[in-house]
Short mmCIF file of C-alpha atoms in Angstrom, two decimals:
data_model
loop_
_atom_site.label_atom_id
_atom_site.label_comp_id
_atom_site.label_asym_id
_atom_site.label_seq_id
_atom_site.Cartn_x
_atom_site.Cartn_y
_atom_site.Cartn_z
CA MET A 798 125.65 -66.60 85.35
CA ALA A 799 123.06 -67.07 82.63
CA ASP A 800 123.06 -64.89 79.53
CA THR A 801 120.88 -61.82 80.17
CA GLN A 802 121.14 -60.11 76.78
CA TYR A 803 117.50 -61.00 76.17
CA LEU A 804 116.50 -58.43 78.78
CA HIS A 805 117.34 -55.76 76.20
CA TRP A 806 114.88 -57.15 73.64
CA PRO A 807 112.08 -54.73 72.67
CA PHE A 808 109.55 -56.85 74.57
CA PHE A 809 110.77 -55.27 77.82
CA ALA A 810 110.74 -51.85 79.44
CA PRO A 811 113.85 -50.71 81.38
CA HIS A 812 112.23 -51.52 84.72
CA HIS A 813 111.92 -55.18 83.72
CA ALA A 814 115.70 -55.54 83.44
CA ARG A 815 116.17 -53.90 86.84
CA PHE A 816 113.51 -56.18 88.30
CA ALA A 817 115.21 -59.33 86.99
CA SER A 818 118.66 -58.24 88.15
CA THR A 819 117.49 -57.37 91.65
CA LEU A 820 115.55 -60.60 92.01
CA ASP A 821 118.53 -62.62 90.79
CA ALA A 822 120.73 -61.13 93.51
CA TRP A 823 118.03 -61.73 96.12
CA ALA A 824 117.55 -65.35 95.09
CA ALA A 825 121.29 -66.04 95.20
CA GLU A 826 121.26 -64.86 98.80
CA HIS A 827 118.13 -66.70 99.93
CA VAL A 828 118.46 -70.11 98.26
CA ASP A 829 120.03 -72.23 100.98
CA ALA A 830 122.53 -74.63 99.42
CA ALA A 831 122.20 -76.86 102.45
CA SER A 832 118.60 -77.59 101.46
CA ALA A 833 119.66 -79.37 98.25
CA PRO A 834 119.98 -82.83 99.88
CA GLU A 835 116.35 -82.49 100.92
CA ALA A 836 115.25 -82.64 97.27
CA ASN A 837 114.36 -86.31 97.84
CA GLY A 838 111.21 -85.21 99.63
CA ARG A 839 112.27 -84.68 103.23
CA ASN A 840 110.86 -81.47 104.71
CA VAL A 841 109.52 -80.34 101.34
CA ASP A 842 106.45 -78.85 103.05
CA ASP A 843 108.60 -76.83 105.43
CA ARG A 844 110.86 -75.65 102.60
CA CYS A 845 107.84 -74.52 100.60
CA ARG A 846 106.34 -72.67 103.58
CA HIS A 847 109.73 -71.03 104.18
CA TYR A 848 110.02 -69.91 100.57
CA VAL A 849 106.50 -68.45 100.56
CA ARG A 850 107.30 -66.51 103.71
CA VAL A 851 110.62 -65.06 102.49
CA LEU A 852 109.20 -64.27 99.04
CA GLY A 853 106.44 -62.35 100.78
CA GLU A 854 108.86 -60.56 103.09
CA GLY A 855 110.99 -59.63 100.10
CA GLY A 856 107.99 -58.08 98.35
CA TRP A 857 108.19 -60.43 95.36
CA LEU A 858 104.76 -62.00 95.79
CA ARG A 859 103.18 -58.60 95.19
CA HIS A 860 103.81 -59.26 91.49
CA ALA A 861 101.71 -62.44 91.59
CA VAL A 862 98.46 -60.71 92.57
CA ALA A 863 96.51 -57.83 91.03
CA GLY A 864 95.33 -54.64 92.70
CA GLN A 865 97.48 -52.17 94.61
CA ALA A 866 94.65 -51.76 97.08
CA TYR A 867 94.95 -55.46 97.86
CA GLY A 868 98.73 -55.71 98.17
CA GLY A 869 99.56 -56.15 94.50
CA ALA A 870 102.45 -54.40 92.75
CA SER A 871 100.04 -52.97 90.17
CA ASP A 872 96.34 -53.00 89.37
CA VAL A 873 96.87 -55.44 86.49
CA ILE A 874 99.24 -58.38 86.65
CA ASP A 875 102.41 -57.61 84.67
CA THR A 876 102.81 -60.86 82.74
CA ARG A 877 106.37 -60.05 81.74
CA ALA A 878 107.34 -59.46 85.38
CA VAL A 879 105.73 -62.76 86.40
CA CYS A 880 107.62 -64.57 83.64
CA LEU A 881 110.93 -62.94 84.53
CA ALA A 882 110.35 -63.87 88.16
CA ARG A 883 109.65 -67.49 87.33
CA GLU A 884 112.60 -67.77 84.96
CA THR A 885 114.95 -66.26 87.54
CA LEU A 886 113.68 -68.28 90.47
CA ALA A 887 113.59 -71.56 88.54
CA ARG A 888 117.22 -71.10 87.57
CA HIS A 889 118.12 -70.97 91.26
CA ASP A 890 115.73 -73.56 92.70
CA ALA A 891 112.65 -75.15 91.12
CA LEU A 892 110.86 -75.26 94.49
CA LEU A 893 111.40 -71.52 94.93
CA ASP A 894 109.75 -70.99 91.55
CA PHE A 895 106.93 -73.36 92.57
CA ALA A 896 106.29 -71.35 95.75
CA PHE A 897 106.04 -68.10 93.79
CA ALA A 898 103.95 -69.52 90.94
CA MET A 899 101.35 -71.22 93.10
CA GLN A 900 100.68 -68.02 95.04
CA GLY A 901 99.74 -66.44 91.72
CA LEU A 902 97.86 -69.37 90.22
CA GLY A 903 96.09 -70.23 93.47
CA SER A 904 94.79 -66.70 93.94
CA GLY A 905 94.50 -65.78 90.26
CA ALA A 906 90.76 -66.32 90.07
CA ILE A 907 90.28 -63.92 93.00
CA SER A 908 92.55 -61.33 91.36
CA LEU A 909 90.62 -61.59 88.09
CA ALA A 910 87.02 -62.04 89.20
CA GLY A 911 86.75 -61.90 92.98
CA THR A 912 84.50 -59.55 94.91
CA HIS A 913 85.97 -56.68 96.90
CA GLU A 914 85.39 -58.66 100.11
CA GLN A 915 87.17 -61.72 98.72
CA ARG A 916 90.11 -59.65 97.53
CA VAL A 917 90.42 -57.86 100.87
CA ARG A 918 90.30 -61.14 102.77
CA TYR A 919 92.76 -63.17 100.72
CA LEU A 920 95.03 -61.17 98.42
CA PRO A 921 97.00 -59.11 100.98
CA ARG A 922 97.86 -62.30 102.87
CA VAL A 923 98.92 -64.01 99.63
CA ALA A 924 101.09 -61.05 98.64
CA GLY A 925 102.66 -60.92 102.10
CA GLY A 926 103.44 -64.63 102.20
CA GLU A 927 101.09 -65.06 105.17
CA ALA A 928 98.61 -67.41 103.46
CA ILE A 929 99.32 -70.22 100.98
CA ALA A 930 97.00 -70.48 97.98
CA ALA A 931 95.98 -73.46 95.83
CA PHE A 932 94.16 -73.96 92.52
CA ALA A 933 91.86 -77.01 92.65
CA LEU A 934 90.75 -77.84 89.12
CA SER A 935 91.96 -81.33 88.10
CA GLU A 936 90.07 -84.50 89.00
CA PRO A 937 90.82 -88.22 88.63
CA ASP A 938 88.83 -88.31 85.35
CA ALA A 939 89.13 -84.66 84.32
CA GLY A 940 92.64 -83.42 83.64
CA SER A 941 93.19 -82.16 80.11
CA ASP A 942 89.41 -82.23 79.51
CA VAL A 943 88.47 -79.68 82.16
CA ALA A 944 84.85 -79.52 81.03
CA ALA A 945 84.42 -83.16 82.11
CA LEU A 946 84.86 -82.47 85.82
CA GLN A 947 82.31 -84.04 88.16
CA CYS A 948 82.87 -82.43 91.57
CA ALA A 949 79.37 -81.16 92.40
CA ALA A 950 78.22 -78.01 94.13
CA THR A 951 74.59 -78.25 95.22
CA VAL A 952 73.20 -74.75 95.63
CA HIS A 953 70.97 -73.87 98.57
CA ALA A 954 69.58 -70.53 99.70
CA ASP A 955 72.76 -69.13 101.26
CA HIS A 956 75.33 -71.88 100.79
CA VAL A 957 76.51 -74.72 98.57
CA LEU A 958 77.46 -78.28 99.45
CA LEU A 959 80.56 -79.59 97.68
CA ASN A 960 80.90 -83.30 97.01
CA GLY A 961 83.61 -85.02 94.98
CA GLU A 962 87.37 -85.18 94.59
CA LYS A 963 90.23 -83.12 93.22
CA THR A 964 93.69 -84.48 92.50
CA TRP A 965 97.19 -83.34 91.53
CA ILE A 966 96.53 -80.24 93.60
CA SER A 967 99.71 -78.24 94.11
CA ASN A 968 100.10 -77.00 97.69
CA GLY A 969 97.56 -79.66 98.65
CA GLY A 970 97.97 -80.30 102.35
CA ILE A 971 99.73 -77.02 103.16
CA ALA A 972 97.38 -74.45 101.58
CA ASP A 973 95.35 -72.10 103.73
CA PHE A 974 92.63 -71.90 101.06
CA TYR A 975 91.68 -73.52 97.76
CA VAL A 976 89.97 -72.07 94.71
CA VAL A 977 87.70 -74.98 93.79
CA PHE A 978 85.91 -75.46 90.48
CA ALA A 979 82.71 -77.49 90.72
CA ARG A 980 79.67 -78.33 88.64
CA THR A 981 76.59 -76.32 89.65
CA GLY A 982 74.37 -77.63 86.88
CA ASP A 983 73.63 -74.30 85.24
CA ALA A 984 74.22 -75.90 81.84
CA PRO A 985 75.97 -78.94 80.35
CA GLY A 986 79.71 -79.10 79.80
CA ALA A 987 81.91 -76.10 80.47
CA ARG A 988 78.94 -73.77 81.00
CA GLY A 989 77.85 -75.61 84.14
CA ILE A 990 80.97 -74.92 86.24
CA SER A 991 81.35 -72.36 89.01
CA ALA A 992 84.32 -71.31 91.16
CA PHE A 993 84.44 -71.10 94.96
CA VAL A 994 87.09 -70.12 97.48
CA VAL A 995 87.22 -72.71 100.28
CA ASP A 996 89.24 -72.30 103.46
CA ALA A 997 91.38 -75.33 104.28
CA ASP A 998 89.76 -75.82 107.70
CA THR A 999 86.21 -76.00 106.31
CA PRO A 1000 84.42 -79.12 107.65
CA GLY A 1001 83.90 -81.70 104.93
CA LEU A 1002 87.20 -80.91 103.18
CA GLU A 1003 89.97 -83.43 103.80
CA VAL A 1004 93.33 -84.27 102.32
CA ALA A 1005 92.61 -87.81 101.16
CA GLU A 1006 96.14 -88.58 99.99
CA ARG A 1007 99.53 -86.92 99.66
CA LEU A 1008 101.12 -87.62 96.27
CA ASP A 1009 104.83 -88.41 96.05
CA VAL A 1010 106.30 -87.52 92.65
CA MET A 1011 109.78 -87.72 91.10
CA ALA A 1012 110.56 -84.06 91.84
CA PRO A 1013 109.06 -83.52 95.30
CA HIS A 1014 106.49 -80.76 95.69
CA PRO A 1015 103.47 -80.48 97.99
CA LEU A 1016 100.77 -82.35 96.06
CA ALA A 1017 97.56 -83.97 97.23
CA ARG A 1018 94.23 -85.53 96.41
CA LEU A 1019 91.35 -83.71 98.09
CA ARG A 1020 87.95 -85.09 99.06
CA PHE A 1021 84.80 -83.03 99.63
CA THR A 1022 81.96 -84.60 101.62
CA ASP A 1023 78.98 -82.29 102.16
CA CYS A 1024 81.49 -79.48 102.49
CA ARG A 1025 79.38 -76.43 103.32
CA VAL A 1026 80.60 -73.20 101.73
CA PRO A 1027 78.74 -69.87 101.98
CA LEU A 1028 77.30 -68.66 98.69
CA ARG A 1029 79.28 -65.44 99.08
CA ALA A 1030 82.42 -67.57 98.55
CA ARG A 1031 81.51 -68.02 94.87
CA ILE A 1032 83.94 -66.24 92.56
CA GLY A 1033 82.15 -64.55 89.69
CA ALA A 1034 78.66 -65.45 88.54
CA SER A 1035 77.20 -68.93 88.59
CA GLY A 1036 78.34 -70.90 85.55
CA GLU A 1037 81.36 -68.68 84.86
CA GLY A 1038 83.88 -70.99 86.51
CA PHE A 1039 85.28 -72.43 83.29
CA LYS A 1040 85.89 -68.98 81.81
CA ILE A 1041 87.55 -67.86 85.04
CA ALA A 1042 89.77 -70.95 85.05
CA MET A 1043 90.80 -70.37 81.43
CA ARG A 1044 91.51 -66.69 82.06
CA THR A 1045 93.68 -67.66 85.02
CA LEU A 1046 95.55 -70.25 82.99
CA ASP A 1047 96.05 -67.77 80.13
CA VAL A 1048 97.97 -65.56 82.58
CA PHE A 1049 100.09 -68.28 84.11
CA ARG A 1050 100.52 -70.74 81.21
CA THR A 1051 103.08 -68.42 79.64
CA SER A 1052 104.90 -68.30 82.96
CA VAL A 1053 105.28 -72.10 82.87
CA ALA A 1054 107.28 -71.56 79.69
CA ALA A 1055 109.39 -69.01 81.56
CA ALA A 1056 110.08 -71.47 84.37
CA ALA A 1057 111.23 -74.01 81.78
CA LEU A 1058 113.53 -71.35 80.34
CA GLY A 1059 115.07 -70.82 83.76
CA MET A 1060 115.79 -74.51 84.13
CA ALA A 1061 117.20 -74.69 80.60
CA ARG A 1062 119.48 -71.71 81.21
CA ARG A 1063 120.75 -73.31 84.43
CA ALA A 1064 121.44 -76.53 82.50
CA LEU A 1065 123.43 -74.63 79.88
CA ASP A 1066 125.41 -72.87 82.61
CA GLU A 1067 126.19 -76.23 84.21
CA ALA A 1068 127.15 -77.72 80.83
CA LEU A 1069 129.49 -74.83 80.06
CA ALA A 1070 131.12 -75.06 83.49
CA ARG A 1071 131.62 -78.81 83.14
CA THR A 1072 132.85 -78.91 79.54
CA THR A 1073 135.34 -76.07 80.00
CA SER A 1074 136.89 -77.69 83.09
CA ARG A 1075 136.75 -81.44 82.37
CA ARG A 1076 140.16 -82.46 81.03
CA LEU A 1077 140.52 -85.29 78.51
CA PHE A 1078 142.52 -86.20 75.40
CA GLY A 1079 145.12 -83.57 76.19
CA GLY A 1080 142.61 -80.75 76.35
CA VAL A 1081 139.16 -80.05 77.76
CA LEU A 1082 135.79 -81.44 76.78
CA SER A 1083 134.69 -78.19 75.15
CA ASP A 1084 137.52 -78.50 72.60
CA LEU A 1085 135.65 -81.33 70.89
CA GLN A 1086 133.52 -80.32 67.91
CA LEU A 1087 130.69 -82.62 68.97
CA THR A 1088 130.59 -80.85 72.34
CA GLN A 1089 130.53 -77.46 70.64
CA ALA A 1090 127.67 -78.59 68.39
CA SER A 1091 125.70 -79.71 71.42
CA LEU A 1092 126.29 -76.42 73.24
CA ALA A 1093 125.27 -74.47 70.14
CA GLN A 1094 122.02 -76.42 69.79
CA MET A 1095 121.24 -75.82 73.47
CA ALA A 1096 121.69 -72.06 73.02
CA ILE A 1097 119.55 -72.00 69.86
CA THR A 1098 116.76 -73.95 71.56
CA ILE A 1099 116.77 -71.60 74.56
CA ASP A 1100 116.68 -68.40 72.51
CA SER A 1101 113.95 -69.74 70.22
CA ALA A 1102 111.76 -70.60 73.20
CA ALA A 1103 112.54 -67.29 74.89
CA LEU A 1104 111.34 -65.34 71.85
CA LEU A 1105 108.03 -67.20 71.86
CA THR A 1106 107.66 -66.87 75.63
CA TYR A 1107 108.23 -63.15 75.86
CA ARG A 1108 106.23 -62.46 72.72
CA ALA A 1109 103.25 -64.09 74.46
CA ALA A 1110 103.90 -62.21 77.71
CA TRP A 1111 104.26 -58.89 75.89
CA GLN A 1112 101.13 -59.55 73.83
CA ARG A 1113 99.04 -60.22 76.92
CA ASP A 1114 100.33 -57.06 78.56
CA GLN A 1115 99.17 -55.18 75.47
CA GLY A 1116 95.66 -56.54 76.03
CA ARG A 1117 95.74 -58.78 72.97
CA PRO A 1118 94.46 -62.39 72.78
CA VAL A 1119 97.19 -64.87 73.68
CA THR A 1120 95.57 -68.32 73.60
CA ARG A 1121 97.58 -69.51 70.61
CA GLU A 1122 100.75 -67.63 71.54
CA ALA A 1123 100.73 -68.92 75.13
CA ALA A 1124 100.25 -72.48 73.88
CA MET A 1125 103.16 -72.08 71.45
CA ALA A 1126 105.36 -70.70 74.21
CA LYS A 1127 104.56 -73.45 76.68
CA TYR A 1128 105.04 -76.20 74.10
CA ALA A 1129 108.32 -74.87 72.73
CA ALA A 1130 109.85 -73.95 76.08
CA THR A 1131 108.98 -77.11 78.00
CA GLU A 1132 109.82 -79.52 75.20
CA GLY A 1133 112.99 -77.56 74.41
CA ALA A 1134 114.08 -77.43 78.03
CA GLN A 1135 113.73 -81.20 78.27
CA GLN A 1136 116.12 -81.52 75.31
CA VAL A 1137 118.59 -78.99 76.73
CA ILE A 1138 118.66 -80.62 80.15
CA ASP A 1139 119.06 -84.08 78.63
CA ALA A 1140 122.04 -82.78 76.65
CA ALA A 1141 123.53 -81.29 79.82
CA VAL A 1142 123.25 -84.63 81.61
CA GLN A 1143 124.99 -86.28 78.66
CA LEU A 1144 127.83 -83.77 78.75
CA TRP A 1145 128.26 -84.31 82.47
CA GLY A 1146 128.69 -88.02 81.82
CA GLY A 1147 128.52 -90.36 84.82
CA LEU A 1148 128.33 -87.48 87.29
CA GLY A 1149 125.20 -86.30 85.53
CA VAL A 1150 123.13 -89.20 86.79
CA LEU A 1151 124.32 -89.09 90.38
CA HIS A 1152 121.42 -88.32 92.68
CA ASP A 1153 121.15 -84.65 93.60
CA MET A 1154 123.71 -83.33 91.17
CA PRO A 1155 122.40 -80.06 89.68
CA VAL A 1156 121.69 -81.51 86.22
CA GLU A 1157 120.09 -84.63 87.72
CA ARG A 1158 117.71 -82.47 89.77
CA LEU A 1159 116.86 -80.47 86.67
CA TYR A 1160 116.20 -83.70 84.77
CA ARG A 1161 113.55 -84.66 87.33
CA GLU A 1162 112.12 -81.18 87.72
CA ILE A 1163 111.52 -80.44 84.05
CA ARG A 1164 109.46 -83.52 83.30
CA ALA A 1165 106.28 -82.37 85.00
CA LEU A 1166 106.21 -79.04 83.15
CA ARG A 1167 105.44 -80.89 79.91
CA ILE A 1168 102.25 -82.17 81.57
CA TYR A 1169 100.75 -79.66 84.00
CA GLU A 1170 98.65 -76.66 82.97
CA GLY A 1171 97.99 -78.43 79.68
CA ALA A 1172 100.12 -81.29 78.38
CA SER A 1173 102.22 -80.74 75.26
CA GLU A 1174 99.66 -82.66 73.20
CA VAL A 1175 96.90 -80.35 74.42
CA GLN A 1176 98.97 -77.31 73.47
CA GLN A 1177 99.27 -78.70 69.94
CA LEU A 1178 95.49 -79.11 69.79
CA ILE A 1179 94.99 -75.52 70.99
CA ILE A 1180 97.39 -74.16 68.39
CA ALA A 1181 95.77 -76.12 65.56
CA ARG A 1182 92.23 -75.22 66.61
CA GLU A 1183 93.12 -71.52 66.78
CA LEU A 1184 94.62 -71.71 63.30
CA LEU A 1185 91.55 -73.49 61.93
CA ARG A 1186 89.19 -71.08 63.67
CA GLU A 1187 91.02 -68.10 62.20
CA THR A 1188 90.97 -69.71 58.76
CA ALA A 1189 87.24 -70.39 58.97
CA SER A 1190 86.45 -66.85 60.13
CA ALA A 1191 88.51 -65.37 57.30
CA GLY A 1192 86.89 -67.54 54.65
CA ALA A 1193 88.63 -69.64 52.07
CA ALA A 1194 92.04 -68.25 51.15
CA PRO A 1195 92.51 -67.43 47.46
CA ALA A 1196 94.68 -69.82 45.50
CA PRO A 1197 98.17 -68.45 44.84
CA SER A 1198 98.72 -67.09 41.34
CA THR A 1199 101.16 -68.87 39.06
#
C-alpha cells in the first residue's frame, strides 16, 4: 500500500482524503489481474471500453466533467480530485488511468466552452461511461508547436468542411466523438484556430491508421476528407480554438503529473516488497546501504514531485494562474517517475526486465508521459518564458546592496 500521509497536507480538504481512499478500494476490486498478460496489445480496445463503462457505473467519471446539470460531480472541475483519481488509478493500472483521463481531456473543451446543447448531448454520456471521448489536436507536423497545425475547416453558411489529418489521437478508433481543432483562417498562427465536436460516424472522417506503441493504448491517425460538420458543432467562438485547447490542457496537464506519481508510488511499493524479501549475503537486499540509499532517493523524488503537483492543483482550484506551476509539476513528476521506476527495475534485478512483470510494465508506461501534453523540453520553455515575462512586467530588479 502506497504512503498516503500526503493526503493530510494543507492542499486538501477532508473530503479529498475520503475520495482517494474510497477510489483506492474500488480500483483494487475492479482491476482484473487476469488482464495483465494482455498488456502486449491484445484486446486493448475492449479493456479500455470495459474500464470506461465500469468507471462510469461507479460514478467516478462524474469528476472528469463540469456541471451538475450535465452529470458532473460539481459545476467546476475539482482539479485536486482529478489528480487524486489519476494518481490512484495509475498506481493500480495505467490503462485504467488512461480511460479516466481521456474522458476528461476529450470532453474538456465542451465542459469549459460548450453550448448548453453540446453539454446536454455529450457530457452526461461521458460521465456515465456511455460515450468515449477524444481530443484531436496533434498533427504530423504540429505536435509541440500547436499553432502550426494545418487541418483546415472551410466555413460555409451552416456548416464547415474539415480536410487534413490528426495523429497520436488517444482513443482513436474507439471514440464516439472527437473534439477537433482546425484552422478557420480568422487570423494567422494561434488566432486562426477553432474547435469542433465531430461524431465518429460523420462521413469524411476515417481512421487512417492504428498506432502500436510500447505501452499499448488505443491510438490512431485520423483523416478528414470533406468531412461536413454543422456550424452549431463549433465550440466557442470562431478563432478561439487555441485558447480553448490551452485552457483544457491547463486543467489536465497537472493530472499527468499525478498519473506519473501513481506509477512512481507503485514502483516504490514493488521495490520495497522485493528488497525486503530477496535473500542474499546472509540477509536481505534491503540490508545493504546502497539499497537503502536508492530507496531513500526514490522517496525524496516522489515527495518533491507530489508537492509541486498538488500545489498546482490547489492553485488552480483557487482560481489562480497555473501555467508555470503546471509545467513545473509535469516536468518534475514525469522525469522523476522515470528515475524512480528505473531504480525499481534495477533493484528487481533480472526479474525486473522480464516481460509483464509489474516494474517492467511501469518502465514502458512511464516513457510516454514525458512526451504527451507537452514534452519535458516544452515544459522547460514554458517555465522560463513565464519567469522572463514576469521579470519584464516587473521592470529591472534593483541590484542587491553590499
